[in-house]
mmCIF file of C-alpha atoms in Angstrom:
data_model
loop_
_atom_site.group_PDB
_atom_site.id
_atom_site.type_symbol
_atom_site.label_atom_id
_atom_site.label_comp_id
_atom_site.label_asym_id
_atom_site.label_seq_id
_atom_site.Cartn_x
_atom_site.Cartn_y
_atom_site.Cartn_z
ATOM 1 C CA MET M 1 54.141 -28.521 38.329
ATOM 2 C CA ASP M 2 56.626 -28.495 36.244
ATOM 3 C CA GLU M 3 57.263 -26.150 32.928
ATOM 4 C CA ARG M 4 56.629 -29.278 30.558
ATOM 5 C CA SER M 5 53.612 -30.210 32.217
ATOM 6 C CA GLU M 6 52.106 -26.681 31.611
ATOM 7 C CA GLY M 7 52.812 -26.330 28.249
ATOM 8 C CA ARG M 8 51.228 -29.627 28.028
ATOM 9 C CA GLY M 9 48.478 -28.669 29.404
ATOM 10 C CA ARG M 10 47.704 -25.342 27.654
ATOM 11 C CA LEU M 11 48.760 -27.433 24.362
ATOM 12 C CA ILE M 12 45.682 -29.901 24.798
ATOM 13 C CA THR M 13 43.381 -27.248 26.101
ATOM 14 C CA VAL M 14 44.449 -25.202 22.958
ATOM 15 C CA LEU M 15 43.707 -28.376 20.837
ATOM 16 C CA VAL M 16 40.545 -29.150 22.173
ATOM 17 C CA ALA M 17 39.360 -25.916 21.252
ATOM 18 C CA VAL M 18 41.006 -25.487 17.898
ATOM 19 C CA ILE M 19 39.038 -29.602 17.659
ATOM 20 C CA GLY M 20 35.916 -28.217 18.934
ATOM 21 C CA VAL M 21 35.717 -24.853 16.580
ATOM 22 C CA ALA M 22 35.769 -27.194 13.560
ATOM 23 C CA LEU M 23 33.671 -29.604 14.376
ATOM 24 C CA SER M 24 30.931 -27.094 15.249
ATOM 25 C CA ALA M 25 31.876 -25.456 11.499
ATOM 26 C CA VAL M 26 31.656 -29.536 10.461
ATOM 27 C CA PHE M 27 27.901 -29.589 11.751
ATOM 28 C CA PHE M 28 27.050 -25.991 11.102
ATOM 29 C CA SER M 29 27.504 -26.428 7.636
ATOM 30 C CA MET M 30 25.922 -29.642 7.578
ATOM 31 C CA TRP M 31 22.600 -28.316 9.124
ATOM 32 C CA LEU M 32 22.479 -25.627 6.758
ATOM 33 C CA GLY M 33 22.994 -27.976 3.788
ATOM 34 C CA ALA M 34 20.638 -30.428 5.177
ATOM 35 C CA ARG M 35 17.576 -27.395 5.450
ATOM 36 C CA GLY M 36 19.088 -25.387 2.451
ATOM 37 C CA ILE M 37 16.945 -24.520 -0.585
ATOM 38 C CA LYS M 38 18.145 -25.491 -3.671
ATOM 39 C CA ALA M 39 18.229 -22.846 -6.505
ATOM 40 C CA GLU M 40 15.373 -24.697 -8.834
ATOM 41 C CA GLU M 41 13.421 -24.645 -5.765
ATOM 42 C CA VAL M 42 13.328 -20.889 -6.044
ATOM 43 C CA SER M 43 12.927 -21.020 -9.802
ATOM 44 C CA ASP M 44 10.178 -23.486 -9.451
ATOM 45 C CA TYR M 45 8.078 -20.859 -6.584
ATOM 46 C CA LEU M 46 9.032 -18.021 -8.364
ATOM 47 C CA ASP M 47 7.492 -19.261 -12.009
ATOM 48 C CA ASP M 48 4.414 -20.150 -10.311
ATOM 49 C CA GLU M 49 3.877 -17.445 -8.664
ATOM 50 C CA ILE M 50 5.152 -14.713 -11.178
ATOM 51 C CA GLU M 51 2.087 -16.543 -13.623
ATOM 52 C CA ALA M 52 -0.757 -15.759 -10.732
ATOM 53 C CA ALA M 53 0.597 -12.464 -10.029
ATOM 54 C CA THR M 54 0.681 -11.547 -13.244
ATOM 55 C CA GLU M 55 -3.020 -13.134 -13.991
ATOM 56 C CA VAL M 56 -4.131 -10.839 -11.253
ATOM 57 C CA ALA M 57 -2.168 -7.548 -12.193
ATOM 58 C CA THR M 58 -3.850 -8.155 -15.829
ATOM 59 C CA LYS M 59 -7.039 -8.568 -14.315
ATOM 60 C CA VAL M 60 -6.972 -5.336 -12.271
ATOM 61 C CA VAL M 61 -5.410 -3.110 -14.946
ATOM 62 C CA THR M 62 -7.904 -4.110 -17.724
ATOM 63 C CA ALA M 63 -10.981 -3.589 -15.111
ATOM 64 C CA ILE M 64 -9.482 -0.196 -13.838
ATOM 65 C CA THR M 65 -9.320 0.912 -17.860
ATOM 66 C CA THR M 66 -11.826 -0.923 -19.292
ATOM 67 C CA TYR M 67 -15.540 0.352 -18.056
ATOM 68 C CA ASP M 68 -19.015 2.029 -18.563
ATOM 69 C CA ALA M 69 -22.038 2.962 -16.690
ATOM 70 C CA THR M 70 -23.476 -0.572 -17.167
ATOM 71 C CA THR M 71 -20.785 -2.712 -16.370
ATOM 72 C CA ILE M 72 -19.355 -1.020 -12.929
ATOM 73 C CA GLU M 73 -21.300 -3.010 -10.637
ATOM 74 C CA ASP M 74 -19.318 -6.060 -12.284
ATOM 75 C CA ARG M 75 -16.344 -4.181 -11.857
ATOM 76 C CA ARG M 76 -16.680 -3.382 -8.345
ATOM 77 C CA THR M 77 -17.376 -6.706 -7.919
ATOM 78 C CA GLU M 78 -14.646 -8.075 -9.782
ATOM 79 C CA LEU M 79 -11.961 -5.534 -8.305
ATOM 80 C CA LEU M 80 -12.877 -5.990 -4.539
ATOM 81 C CA GLU M 81 -12.615 -9.817 -5.064
ATOM 82 C CA LEU M 82 -9.028 -9.090 -5.856
ATOM 83 C CA SER M 83 -7.866 -6.293 -3.624
ATOM 84 C CA THR M 84 -7.256 -5.402 -0.360
ATOM 85 C CA GLY M 85 -5.373 -2.107 1.563
ATOM 86 C CA SER M 86 -5.226 0.690 0.419
ATOM 87 C CA PHE M 87 -6.061 0.080 -2.889
ATOM 88 C CA ARG M 88 -9.641 -1.413 -1.471
ATOM 89 C CA GLN M 89 -10.055 1.714 0.242
ATOM 90 C CA ASP M 90 -9.552 3.911 -1.865
ATOM 91 C CA TYR M 91 -11.662 1.891 -4.860
ATOM 92 C CA GLU M 92 -14.442 2.446 -2.136
ATOM 93 C CA ALA M 93 -14.511 5.417 -1.363
ATOM 94 C CA LEU M 94 -14.643 6.029 -5.283
ATOM 95 C CA LEU M 95 -17.984 4.020 -5.564
ATOM 96 C CA GLU M 96 -19.638 5.592 -2.330
ATOM 97 C CA GLY M 97 -18.519 9.006 -3.638
ATOM 98 C CA GLY M 98 -20.823 8.232 -6.850
ATOM 99 C CA LEU M 99 -18.468 6.919 -9.155
ATOM 100 C CA GLY M 100 -21.630 5.023 -10.706
ATOM 101 C CA ASP M 101 -23.663 8.049 -11.061
ATOM 102 C CA ALA M 102 -20.469 10.182 -12.601
ATOM 103 C CA LEU M 103 -20.556 7.999 -15.215
ATOM 104 C CA GLU M 104 -23.700 7.580 -16.167
ATOM 105 C CA ASP M 105 -24.153 11.115 -15.993
ATOM 106 C CA SER M 106 -21.656 11.924 -18.362
ATOM 107 C CA ALA M 107 -22.078 8.575 -20.815
ATOM 108 C CA VAL M 108 -18.386 7.713 -19.994
ATOM 109 C CA GLU M 109 -17.029 4.713 -21.682
ATOM 110 C CA SER M 110 -13.406 3.453 -21.706
ATOM 111 C CA GLU M 111 -11.720 0.740 -23.402
ATOM 112 C CA GLY M 112 -8.097 -0.052 -21.895
ATOM 113 C CA GLU M 113 -5.592 -2.239 -23.268
ATOM 114 C CA ILE M 114 -2.121 -3.675 -22.075
ATOM 115 C CA VAL M 115 0.162 -2.750 -24.578
ATOM 116 C CA ASP M 116 3.462 -3.839 -22.166
ATOM 117 C CA GLY M 117 3.260 -5.945 -19.435
ATOM 118 C CA PRO M 118 2.692 -6.726 -16.492
ATOM 119 C CA ASP M 119 5.862 -6.561 -15.829
ATOM 120 C CA VAL M 120 6.015 -8.656 -12.469
ATOM 121 C CA GLY M 121 9.353 -8.624 -9.830
ATOM 122 C CA PHE M 122 8.981 -9.864 -6.174
ATOM 123 C CA ASP M 123 9.902 -7.788 -2.731
ATOM 124 C CA SER M 124 9.311 -11.237 -1.284
ATOM 125 C CA SER M 125 7.744 -14.468 -1.196
ATOM 126 C CA ASP M 126 4.222 -12.801 -0.284
ATOM 127 C CA ARG M 127 4.722 -9.174 -1.899
ATOM 128 C CA ALA M 128 5.030 -8.062 -5.879
ATOM 129 C CA LEU M 129 5.005 -4.841 -8.041
ATOM 130 C CA ALA M 130 3.789 -5.154 -11.577
ATOM 131 C CA VAL M 131 4.805 -2.440 -14.157
ATOM 132 C CA ALA M 132 2.123 -2.423 -17.132
ATOM 133 C CA ARG M 133 1.570 0.478 -20.042
ATOM 134 C CA VAL M 134 -1.917 0.769 -21.584
ATOM 135 C CA VAL M 135 -3.941 2.622 -23.948
ATOM 136 C CA GLN M 136 -6.977 3.949 -22.926
ATOM 137 C CA ASP M 137 -9.748 5.301 -24.923
ATOM 138 C CA VAL M 138 -12.101 7.687 -22.996
ATOM 139 C CA ILE M 139 -15.421 8.738 -24.892
ATOM 140 C CA SER M 140 -17.836 10.975 -23.300
ATOM 141 C CA ARG M 141 -21.069 13.195 -23.599
ATOM 142 C CA GLU M 142 -18.777 16.345 -23.177
ATOM 143 C CA ASN M 143 -16.337 14.433 -25.661
ATOM 144 C CA PRO M 144 -18.080 12.426 -27.941
ATOM 145 C CA GLY M 145 -14.792 12.159 -30.147
ATOM 146 C CA GLY M 146 -12.754 10.618 -27.806
ATOM 147 C CA ARG M 147 -9.041 11.081 -26.030
ATOM 148 C CA THR M 148 -6.842 8.491 -25.654
ATOM 149 C CA VAL M 149 -4.800 8.558 -23.120
ATOM 150 C CA PHE M 150 -1.297 6.596 -22.028
ATOM 151 C CA LEU M 151 -0.830 5.572 -18.878
ATOM 152 C CA VAL M 152 2.212 3.413 -17.225
ATOM 153 C CA VAL M 153 0.625 2.240 -13.844
ATOM 154 C CA ARG M 154 2.568 0.021 -10.870
ATOM 155 C CA LEU M 155 0.428 -2.021 -9.100
ATOM 156 C CA GLY M 156 1.755 -3.571 -5.479
ATOM 157 C CA LEU M 157 0.306 -6.813 -4.850
ATOM 158 C CA VAL M 158 -0.004 -9.100 -1.855
ATOM 159 C CA LYS M 159 0.031 -12.807 -1.545
ATOM 160 C CA GLU M 160 -2.947 -13.777 0.578
ATOM 161 C CA ASN M 161 -4.304 -17.289 1.932
ATOM 162 C CA ASP M 162 -6.293 -17.127 -1.086
ATOM 163 C CA GLY M 163 -4.332 -15.798 -3.635
ATOM 164 C CA TRP M 164 -2.843 -12.671 -5.105
ATOM 165 C CA LYS M 165 -4.841 -9.147 -4.610
ATOM 166 C CA ALA M 166 -4.018 -5.385 -5.534
ATOM 167 C CA ASP M 167 -2.847 -3.472 -2.560
ATOM 168 C CA SER M 168 -1.656 -0.152 -3.849
ATOM 169 C CA LEU M 169 -1.735 1.484 -7.413
ATOM 170 C CA LYS M 170 0.475 4.667 -8.372
ATOM 171 C CA ILE M 171 0.232 6.036 -12.047
ATOM 172 C CA LEU M 172 3.600 6.381 -12.850
ATOM 173 C CA SER M 173 3.103 8.388 -16.463
ATOM 174 C CA GLN M 174 -0.037 9.699 -18.152
ATOM 175 C CA GLN M 175 0.084 11.516 -21.485
ATOM 176 C CA ILE M 176 -3.622 12.527 -22.793
ATOM 177 C CA LEU M 177 -3.312 13.105 -26.338
#
């Protein structure tokens, strides 16, 4: 084989390789475009989910800050339906530890009002965080004049088959007046 034939063979090999890479890139790009998600689809999904997650966060934060001995069973039912994970376990432990009896013995009444939020942000399509500022007025037999508590709470939410549920709760700030 002469030098000229060898050069043509290499050139043809390089040319075939370049064309193959170019075609692969084109087909890969077309595949991504065909299966891709458009920005407006993401926006529509988040709009729907933020509304549902905010509704659950509002119910949970209100339920944990508005109660008395006569409504603890209603709150129990409501919160157990809206919770999962460590939030649910911690709440059940409080109930089993005599939360209802303690509220009744102390004649505790609490009324919470969300004054800011809940603001919801997503970690993923099935995990979110909600942050809310709450003013809670609490009266009891020992403190009939009451006290006001300012809270900033962070509620972790997870989407399960039947909707959003609270799975964690953290008090970020608490100030008692």
